[in-house]
Structure formats: C-alpha cells, structure tokens
C-alpha cells in the first residue's frame, strides 16, 4: 500500500536568502560594479546658490584637463520632453529634466555633468568647473504661518471632514490641543544611487539601482521620446531604497552622456549629493485637537499636517492620513497642507505619512489618556472603530487589539505604575510607553511567467525588485508551494524591464502583488503538468496577469496593524535618552519567510529609534543648503543605540489574497517614535512634542518642568 505524498509547505518556514552566498562572497554585482568596455564616468556638478539663474559655465579650461571628454550643461545638453504622465500616474519631477534651462530653484540643483575616462578625473574636473550665477533672494523658512500654505491631494484627498468640530470640542470633558513637529529626514540607503547607460544595437540599455525597472524604463522612454520597447533597464541587486530609488538625475545624466558620446557612461551619486538629489522626508508641523467624554470616548478629532515642497514640483507628506484609519469621533477633521519653498522636492520615505503622522497622533492619544486617568491601551480599546472612520467601509481584518493584548502580556504592561517620574535605576529615570501602528495593505496588477524546464526544475520570471527585503527568497517559497515542489527546484529571475509589467517595490505592496501573479501562473502550470503534459526541451511556460483579479477586489479598509512598546532610561543631568528594550507585535497578513520578515520589522523599529532620538537634517537659512550633509553631520542610530528589539506577529492571513499576504516593509517604523516619546514622558513627567528628543531638549524641558 502506498500513500500520497504530503504537500510541501515552504511559506511560513524560515529560509536563508537564496542570493545570500553571492552577496557575502562579492559575486553579486551592484549597479556601480558591473564592467563595460570603453566605460566613461560622469560627475554631477550642483548649484551653490538657492535661487537665481546661471549666467555662464566656464567649461573650456575643464575640457582641457586630462581624460575629460565632455561637459554637459543647459547650453549643450540634449532636449527632453516632460509633458507626460508617468507610470505611477504623476507628472515627472522637473529635477530629472536635466540641463534644460538656466534657472536654479534650490541649492544642489544639477547644473552640469563632467564626463571623463576615470572617476577620479571626472571628480577633479567637476570640482574645478566654475559656474557663475545671478543670485536672487530665497526662502527656506518652514513655518506654520507661511502665506503660501495650501491643501494638496495625493493618494489621499487633502481634506476630509465630518461633524461640527468646534461644538464637539466645547462639549468634551477633556481636550488635548498641541503641536508636534518632525524634522527633515533622509533615506541614506547603504548603496548610493548609481546607473550606467549604453546604446546597444539601437537599444538603450541601463544598469541601475532602483525600486522598479519598468518604472524607470517608462520614464526614460517618455523623457527621451523613445519607443518603450527600445529601452531596457536592469537592476538585479539593490542595496536599499526606502522610497528614494525611482527616476533621479543620475540616470538621465548617464543617458544624455551616452547619447552624446556614443559610449557607455556611469554616474554615481556621492553621499553628499544624495542629500539634494535623492529625495527626503519633509519636515512636518502637526496640530492635534482631541476632545473626549470623561469615559474616554472621542467626540472630536482634528489632525492638520503641514509639510513643505519645492517650487518646481508638488509633493505632500500626508501625515494626517493615519487618523482616518485609526480612530473615529463624532466630529472628525483631517487635512494635509504644503508650502512651496526654495528646497529640493521631497519624496516617499519608508512609511510616508504614517511615520510622522503616527508620532503626533499616538503621542496626543497618550496625552489624552494621562489627562483622563485611563490606561493608554484601554483608551484605544474604548475607541476601536467597527468601520473605517472616514470611508465607512468594513475592514478586511483589524486585529489591532489582539496585538495590544499579546504585546502587553509579553512586555509586562500590567505591572506598570502609570504615574510618571517614579522609577529609577541609579542616575537613570525609567519609563515605558506604547503606541499603535497601521499601514495600508494594497495590491497592484502584475504579470509573471513560470516555466517547467526539461530537467524537472522551474524558472519564475517577474519584474520584481529586491531592495534588501528578501523578496527574491519570498517569491521562491511562494512559487514552490504553488507548484508543490521544493524551493531548491525553483529559480527566480527579477529586476529586468524586459520581464514585463509588475508593480514597484514600494507601499508595502511589492511581495503581495508579485506573489499573487506568481501563484496564478504556477498553479495553472501545475494543473497542466498534472494532466500529463510532456515537457519539451524548451520547457512549458505559463503567463499570468492579475489586472482583472486585483480590480475585482471589493472595496474595504485594508491595512496591517501593530502595537509598539518601549522602555527608556533618561539621565536628567546630561539629557541622554537610552532605549533599553522594544517590542512590536504585528498583524500583517501571512508571513512568508519568518527569517527575513523579522529583519524587516526590527529594521523598521530600529529606524524608529533613530527617528525619535537622532535624525535631523538642518538647513542653513543663509545658503539654503544643509549643515553636515553626510553621515557625520546627519546622525543615525548606531549599534550602541540599538538595545533588545523584539518583533513578532499574530496569525492574520488576508482572506482576499491567494497567499494571505498583506505587507510588512513599512509598518515596523510606524508608531515606534511615539512609543519612545511616550516612554520618555513616563520616565520624566515631561512631554516632548518635537523630534528628535535631543539631550539639549531634555535638559531645557527639565529646567522648565
């Protein structure tokens, strides 16, 4: 008697990265490492004034320097077309339309590209290039009272209102009215932005580091008025992105130079240039007004968020967005406004809107709990909505309270004395805090092909981007389960625009969108093979397209959720704040690979420590540029700053997804800064509404307490 083979279950089991050996041995090549014959090197020259026009570029002396083959600027660069709507439904940031005019809208605007035979020659020549300007007065002062502030729609409407706010505030037993601020923050992925461009048989070939090859290929085709089929972009390995690696100046510069010189050209941003050219998170000024009955039920919720944008392209940081998901009230008013300044354009940065917005919202909730004398978790329980507070739609799943229950049990929350400033460990005051987390869980149409090879293995081809998250490995596990085979028999090919349409690595939607497409193709292939189809030498290939299936999803509030807990120690004599331990419990769909998933959660929480205590880019009002635009002047959490950080999850599969996935890339940072700030209040009795919580701010607040 024989028994049927047991179906393998790879999804949900820990698996080391399939490309891990290549990465640790150096076999994996990144964009700045791939060799090309006759490769030339481009070095960008950035403006030193914050507003004005270029009057001259003295390129003749530079062209005579050793190895220099070209200097591109507004007087001689190829013309590009910016009158189009991009792949993501937005107009291109004019910063990518290099060297098209003599205007300078901010410090760090690209004004020239020096190309030479070696990178060293290009850098020396670029530093020698003299550019003259006619300087104009500039404005980089980000204030709440700025006269240009205006509402701006994004993926969310700018304004959402219901109920009589002032009347409900007046009828409330307790009111919190406070302003919270977050500073300008920068992505700083470990791998700088880099791209090499060449013309190969009439086709543009770009090797890049990005979060979506088809995204970049489509933008380049539009800019240079090319047939999309004549542009190929490859990005196999990416050393971090966090929202910054879309279309940027370096890809356009490389294509321009390769077109002019008819030889391959590589352009790599320096760390300092990334502060101007790679996007960043806008600073925010957020006003929260919460009104509640004596039992803690919210009557009024107002969240207004102001961010900045450039004068050439509008981008909004939708910090007021999380309130539309998290808590309901009889009067519920939220708004996102921007002000135009002479600064570079901000962009998406890990958990855009949710990261800064949750700091303000979850801090204000903690303040309200303190005023009411209600435990912060219990206050959230009493304000748990049954439907979307603004949309009125049902939730696809909302296991936030389960996260709080499990987190409170593991963190020891029940033993917490709610009174602030009582616990000590020698010279340190100790405190604990908590905050909620949420992030949208979306899916986007994607295509994939799966091939049954003649040797019994399978090849998956999908235009995904693995930006360090472990997506390549996750897709291997998903495909293995759908094919009912072992992961070792599956090869995954990604990061090539020739592989067809697929969503970008962004919005915590990548793995979910790609897995859906891979599952559909793999299951159809498995059915064909089960019917006895013979595999020819070229294999059997099935292609999927999830456009119709994703479009048929019922309208619901779709989110991942989480509960953050932090314990801090504060030295009131030096102002030093140390995070001693953190715990995050998440409801984020089915976890494909626990090993890399835990890394994503912990990485986000670590960034939350950095956000709460360290990160702050400061602009010089006189020059419009940054003080210390490098990793010496811009502080991030280092190893000594990162204590015991634990992340775990509860069972939370999404019933509307074929694999049960939601998304985990960004939720780890959401609420982390608020949990730390709330813990600092519990330790000291002093509220910190402005990030980062620097030692000088702790000392100043202590003197005024």
Short mmCIF file of C-alpha atoms in Angstrom, two decimals, residues 211-534:
data_model
loop_
_atom_site.label_atom_id
_atom_site.label_comp_id
_atom_site.label_asym_id
_atom_site.label_seq_id
_atom_site.Cartn_x
_atom_site.Cartn_y
_atom_site.Cartn_z
CA UNK A 211 12.79 50.05 -6.96
CA UNK A 212 11.14 49.26 -10.28
CA UNK A 213 12.88 48.76 -13.62
CA UNK A 214 9.74 49.26 -15.72
CA UNK A 215 9.06 52.48 -13.80
CA UNK A 216 12.48 53.88 -14.70
CA UNK A 217 12.38 52.49 -18.26
CA UNK A 218 8.99 54.11 -18.88
CA UNK A 219 10.16 57.47 -17.54
CA UNK A 220 13.32 57.40 -19.67
CA UNK A 221 11.33 56.46 -22.78
CA UNK A 222 8.99 59.39 -22.19
CA UNK A 223 11.76 61.88 -21.42
CA UNK A 224 13.82 60.98 -24.48
CA UNK A 225 10.83 60.34 -26.78
CA UNK A 226 11.82 56.71 -27.36
CA UNK A 227 9.80 53.64 -28.25
CA UNK A 228 9.29 51.90 -24.88
CA UNK A 229 10.39 48.62 -26.48
CA UNK A 230 13.78 50.20 -27.25
CA UNK A 231 14.60 50.84 -23.57
CA UNK A 232 15.83 48.13 -21.21
CA UNK A 233 16.58 48.77 -17.53
CA UNK A 234 18.18 46.13 -15.30
CA UNK A 235 18.50 46.23 -11.52
CA UNK A 236 19.29 42.79 -10.14
CA UNK A 237 20.72 43.69 -6.73
CA UNK A 238 19.80 46.82 -4.77
CA UNK A 239 21.45 47.90 -1.54
CA UNK A 240 18.46 49.66 -0.02
CA UNK A 241 15.92 52.13 -1.36
CA UNK A 242 13.28 53.11 1.24
CA UNK A 243 11.36 55.12 -1.37
CA UNK A 244 14.27 57.08 -2.85
CA UNK A 245 15.22 54.91 -5.83
CA UNK A 246 12.91 55.92 -8.64
CA UNK A 247 13.79 58.22 -11.53
CA UNK A 248 16.57 60.56 -10.45
CA UNK A 249 19.09 62.89 -12.04
CA UNK A 250 21.88 60.32 -12.32
CA UNK A 251 20.01 58.02 -14.73
CA UNK A 252 19.06 60.91 -17.01
CA UNK A 253 22.60 62.29 -16.93
CA UNK A 254 24.05 58.90 -17.85
CA UNK A 255 21.66 58.52 -20.80
CA UNK A 256 22.40 62.05 -22.03
CA UNK A 257 26.15 61.48 -21.92
CA UNK A 258 25.94 58.03 -23.51
CA UNK A 259 23.85 59.52 -26.31
CA UNK A 260 26.27 62.39 -26.94
CA UNK A 261 29.46 60.32 -26.69
CA UNK A 262 28.14 57.02 -28.09
CA UNK A 263 29.96 55.10 -25.39
CA UNK A 264 28.85 53.70 -22.03
CA UNK A 265 28.70 56.24 -19.20
CA UNK A 266 28.22 55.61 -15.49
CA UNK A 267 27.06 58.23 -12.98
CA UNK A 268 27.18 57.55 -9.24
CA UNK A 269 25.89 59.99 -6.64
CA UNK A 270 28.10 60.89 -3.73
CA UNK A 271 26.65 60.68 -0.23
CA UNK A 272 26.56 64.48 -0.08
CA UNK A 273 24.78 64.72 -3.44
CA UNK A 274 22.14 62.27 -2.23
CA UNK A 275 21.00 64.87 0.31
CA UNK A 276 19.97 67.11 -2.61
CA UNK A 277 19.09 64.69 -5.40
CA UNK A 278 17.63 61.53 -3.86
CA UNK A 279 14.54 62.96 -2.17
CA UNK A 280 13.85 63.06 1.58
CA UNK A 281 11.06 63.22 4.12
CA UNK A 282 9.67 66.70 4.50
CA UNK A 283 9.63 68.24 7.96
CA UNK A 284 6.12 68.43 9.39
CA UNK A 285 4.18 70.69 11.71
CA UNK A 286 1.09 68.94 13.00
CA UNK A 287 -1.72 70.26 15.14
CA UNK A 288 -3.84 67.76 17.06
CA UNK A 289 -7.03 68.62 18.86
CA UNK A 290 -8.73 65.74 20.64
CA UNK A 291 -11.89 66.04 22.70
CA UNK A 292 -13.31 63.21 24.78
CA UNK A 293 -16.03 62.41 27.28
CA UNK A 294 -14.96 61.54 30.81
CA UNK A 295 -15.11 57.84 29.92
CA UNK A 296 -12.59 58.39 27.10
CA UNK A 297 -14.92 58.23 24.11
CA UNK A 298 -13.68 60.61 21.41
CA UNK A 299 -16.13 63.33 20.47
CA UNK A 300 -13.71 65.40 18.35
CA UNK A 301 -10.58 64.59 16.39
CA UNK A 302 -8.68 67.18 14.39
CA UNK A 303 -5.34 66.42 12.76
CA UNK A 304 -3.75 69.02 10.49
CA UNK A 305 -0.37 68.37 8.91
CA UNK A 306 1.80 70.93 7.13
CA UNK A 307 4.78 69.81 5.05
CA UNK A 308 6.98 71.54 2.51
CA UNK A 309 7.61 71.04 -1.19
CA UNK A 310 9.77 72.62 -3.85
CA UNK A 311 8.81 75.45 -6.18
CA UNK A 312 9.14 73.17 -9.22
CA UNK A 313 7.18 70.07 -8.20
CA UNK A 314 4.50 69.43 -5.58
CA UNK A 315 4.77 66.52 -3.17
CA UNK A 316 2.84 66.19 0.08
CA UNK A 317 3.72 64.20 3.21
CA UNK A 318 0.20 63.04 4.21
CA UNK A 319 0.74 62.92 7.97
CA UNK A 320 -2.95 63.40 8.74
CA UNK A 321 -3.80 60.19 6.90
CA UNK A 322 -3.40 57.67 9.76
CA UNK A 323 -6.17 59.31 11.79
CA UNK A 324 -8.61 58.41 9.03
CA UNK A 325 -7.95 54.74 9.73
CA UNK A 326 -7.21 54.54 13.44
CA UNK A 327 -9.91 56.33 15.48
CA UNK A 328 -13.43 57.62 14.97
CA UNK A 329 -15.15 60.64 16.53
CA UNK A 330 -18.45 62.48 16.12
CA UNK A 331 -16.50 65.33 14.53
CA UNK A 332 -13.53 64.12 12.50
CA UNK A 333 -11.43 66.67 10.60
CA UNK A 334 -8.10 65.92 8.90
CA UNK A 335 -6.11 67.96 6.40
CA UNK A 336 -2.74 67.82 4.63
CA UNK A 337 -1.24 71.14 3.52
CA UNK A 338 2.04 72.09 1.84
CA UNK A 339 4.10 75.22 1.47
CA UNK A 340 6.40 75.90 -1.51
CA UNK A 341 9.98 76.78 -0.63
CA UNK A 342 13.32 77.03 -2.42
CA UNK A 343 14.31 73.47 -1.49
CA UNK A 344 14.60 70.13 -3.32
CA UNK A 345 11.43 68.12 -3.82
CA UNK A 346 10.65 65.63 -1.03
CA UNK A 347 9.59 62.10 -1.88
CA UNK A 348 8.27 58.87 -0.42
CA UNK A 349 10.27 57.66 2.56
CA UNK A 350 9.61 54.48 4.50
CA UNK A 351 6.02 54.76 5.77
CA UNK A 352 5.26 58.11 4.07
CA UNK A 353 2.62 59.96 6.06
CA UNK A 354 2.22 57.17 8.62
CA UNK A 355 5.66 57.53 10.23
CA UNK A 356 5.46 61.26 11.13
CA UNK A 357 1.67 61.22 11.40
CA UNK A 358 1.65 58.37 13.91
CA UNK A 359 4.17 60.20 16.09
CA UNK A 360 1.78 63.11 16.50
CA UNK A 361 -1.46 61.12 16.69
CA UNK A 362 -0.21 58.43 19.08
CA UNK A 363 1.52 61.00 21.29
CA UNK A 364 -1.68 63.03 21.51
CA UNK A 365 -3.66 59.89 22.43
CA UNK A 366 -1.17 59.23 25.21
CA UNK A 367 -1.59 62.79 26.46
CA UNK A 368 -5.36 62.34 26.42
CA UNK A 369 -5.04 59.09 28.39
CA UNK A 370 -2.96 60.88 31.00
CA UNK A 371 -5.49 63.69 31.37
CA UNK A 372 -8.37 61.21 31.66
CA UNK A 373 -6.55 58.90 34.06
CA UNK A 374 -7.20 55.97 31.71
CA UNK A 375 -4.62 53.39 30.73
CA UNK A 376 -3.33 54.19 27.20
CA UNK A 377 -4.22 50.72 25.90
CA UNK A 378 -7.67 50.85 27.47
CA UNK A 379 -8.27 54.24 25.81
CA UNK A 380 -7.58 52.66 22.44
CA UNK A 381 -9.90 49.77 23.25
CA UNK A 382 -12.71 52.23 24.00
CA UNK A 383 -12.18 53.96 20.66
CA UNK A 384 -11.82 50.90 18.43
CA UNK A 385 -13.93 51.60 15.31
CA UNK A 386 -16.18 49.00 13.69
CA UNK A 387 -15.87 50.62 10.26
CA UNK A 388 -13.46 52.98 8.57
CA UNK A 389 -13.83 56.28 10.45
CA UNK A 390 -13.91 58.34 7.25
CA UNK A 391 -14.68 55.83 4.50
CA UNK A 392 -17.38 53.91 6.35
CA UNK A 393 -16.06 50.75 4.69
CA UNK A 394 -15.60 47.45 6.51
CA UNK A 395 -12.08 46.39 7.48
CA UNK A 396 -10.65 43.41 5.64
CA UNK A 397 -9.19 42.47 9.01
CA UNK A 398 -8.38 44.59 12.05
CA UNK A 399 -6.51 42.70 14.72
CA UNK A 400 -5.04 45.76 16.44
CA UNK A 401 -6.43 44.91 19.87
CA UNK A 402 -5.06 41.38 19.63
CA UNK A 403 -1.63 42.93 19.02
CA UNK A 404 -2.02 45.08 22.13
CA UNK A 405 -3.16 42.14 24.25
CA UNK A 406 -0.23 39.97 23.22
CA UNK A 407 2.26 42.83 23.44
CA UNK A 408 1.04 43.89 26.89
CA UNK A 409 1.37 40.33 28.15
CA UNK A 410 4.90 39.88 26.86
CA UNK A 411 6.09 43.36 27.80
CA UNK A 412 4.76 43.18 31.36
CA UNK A 413 2.44 46.16 30.91
CA UNK A 414 0.12 45.11 33.74
CA UNK A 415 2.88 45.79 36.28
CA UNK A 416 3.35 49.38 35.09
CA UNK A 417 2.68 52.18 37.58
CA UNK A 418 1.03 54.85 35.39
CA UNK A 419 2.43 57.74 37.42
CA UNK A 420 5.43 59.39 35.72
CA UNK A 421 8.87 60.03 37.17
CA UNK A 422 8.85 57.33 39.85
CA UNK A 423 11.11 54.54 38.62
CA UNK A 424 14.89 54.86 38.95
CA UNK A 425 17.96 52.82 38.19
CA UNK A 426 20.79 54.78 39.77
CA UNK A 427 21.10 58.06 37.87
CA UNK A 428 18.57 56.95 35.24
CA UNK A 429 14.84 57.65 35.30
CA UNK A 430 12.92 54.76 33.71
CA UNK A 431 9.68 54.83 31.77
CA UNK A 432 7.57 52.74 29.42
CA UNK A 433 5.31 53.76 26.56
CA UNK A 434 3.15 52.28 23.85
CA UNK A 435 1.64 53.28 20.52
CA UNK A 436 -0.42 51.77 17.72
CA UNK A 437 0.74 51.17 14.18
CA UNK A 438 -1.03 50.82 10.86
CA UNK A 439 -0.10 50.86 7.19
CA UNK A 440 -2.20 50.27 4.04
CA UNK A 441 -2.19 46.73 2.67
CA UNK A 442 -2.73 47.09 -1.05
CA UNK A 443 -2.18 45.04 -4.17
CA UNK A 444 -1.39 46.17 -7.71
CA UNK A 445 -1.65 44.39 -11.06
CA UNK A 446 1.43 42.41 -12.07
CA UNK A 447 2.44 39.79 -14.63
CA UNK A 448 4.64 36.74 -14.21
CA UNK A 449 5.77 33.70 -16.18
CA UNK A 450 6.60 30.29 -14.78
CA UNK A 451 8.41 27.70 -16.88
CA UNK A 452 8.65 23.98 -16.29
CA UNK A 453 12.13 23.09 -17.53
CA UNK A 454 13.02 19.80 -19.18
CA UNK A 455 15.34 18.92 -16.27
CA UNK A 456 12.49 18.99 -13.75
CA UNK A 457 13.24 22.43 -12.33
CA UNK A 458 11.16 25.60 -12.63
CA UNK A 459 12.04 29.16 -13.62
CA UNK A 460 9.97 32.12 -12.41
CA UNK A 461 10.35 35.39 -14.25
CA UNK A 462 8.79 38.51 -12.78
CA UNK A 463 9.88 42.13 -12.87
CA UNK A 464 10.12 42.43 -9.10
CA UNK A 465 12.74 44.45 -7.22
CA UNK A 466 14.55 43.08 -4.19
CA UNK A 467 15.79 46.17 -2.38
CA UNK A 468 17.16 44.17 0.52
CA UNK A 469 13.83 42.92 1.84
CA UNK A 470 14.29 39.29 0.79
CA UNK A 471 11.64 39.46 -1.95
CA UNK A 472 13.57 37.07 -4.21
CA UNK A 473 13.52 34.44 -1.47
CA UNK A 474 9.86 35.05 -0.60
CA UNK A 475 8.85 34.55 -4.23
CA UNK A 476 10.85 31.32 -4.33
CA UNK A 477 8.86 29.98 -1.38
CA UNK A 478 5.53 31.12 -2.81
CA UNK A 479 6.29 29.50 -6.16
CA UNK A 480 7.45 26.28 -4.53
CA UNK A 481 4.15 25.91 -2.66
CA UNK A 482 2.04 26.73 -5.70
CA UNK A 483 4.00 24.18 -7.75
CA UNK A 484 4.03 21.65 -4.90
CA UNK A 485 7.79 21.29 -5.14
CA UNK A 486 10.87 22.11 -3.11
CA UNK A 487 12.35 25.65 -3.09
CA UNK A 488 15.66 24.22 -4.32
CA UNK A 489 13.97 23.33 -7.61
CA UNK A 490 12.81 26.91 -8.23
CA UNK A 491 14.89 29.72 -9.78
CA UNK A 492 13.56 33.28 -9.68
CA UNK A 493 14.65 35.91 -12.19
CA UNK A 494 13.83 39.54 -11.31
CA UNK A 495 14.91 43.13 -11.92
CA UNK A 496 14.69 43.43 -15.72
CA UNK A 497 12.17 45.60 -17.57
CA UNK A 498 12.09 43.02 -20.38
CA UNK A 499 10.27 40.68 -17.99
CA UNK A 500 7.08 42.70 -18.38
CA UNK A 501 4.79 44.80 -16.20
CA UNK A 502 4.94 44.34 -12.43
CA UNK A 503 4.46 46.70 -9.52
CA UNK A 504 7.36 48.51 -7.91
CA UNK A 505 8.94 47.72 -4.55
CA UNK A 506 7.00 50.35 -2.64
CA UNK A 507 3.99 50.99 -0.47
CA UNK A 508 4.49 47.61 1.24
CA UNK A 509 2.75 46.21 -1.86
CA UNK A 510 5.59 44.52 -3.71
CA UNK A 511 5.68 40.99 -2.33
CA UNK A 512 1.89 40.76 -2.17
CA UNK A 513 1.42 41.94 -5.76
CA UNK A 514 4.20 39.76 -7.17
CA UNK A 515 3.22 36.67 -5.17
CA UNK A 516 -0.31 36.90 -6.49
CA UNK A 517 0.94 36.86 -10.10
CA UNK A 518 3.43 34.04 -9.42
CA UNK A 519 0.77 31.94 -7.68
CA UNK A 520 -1.70 32.25 -10.54
CA UNK A 521 0.88 31.25 -13.17
CA UNK A 522 2.37 28.45 -11.06
CA UNK A 523 -0.97 26.88 -10.22
CA UNK A 524 -2.03 26.84 -13.87
CA UNK A 525 1.28 25.27 -14.82
CA UNK A 526 0.92 22.63 -12.12
CA UNK A 527 -2.52 21.74 -13.43
CA UNK A 528 -1.16 21.32 -16.94
CA UNK A 529 1.58 19.05 -15.72
CA UNK A 530 -0.90 17.06 -13.65
CA UNK A 531 -2.83 16.36 -16.83
CA UNK A 532 0.25 14.61 -18.19
CA UNK A 533 1.70 17.33 -20.42
CA UNK A 534 5.13 16.31 -21.72
#
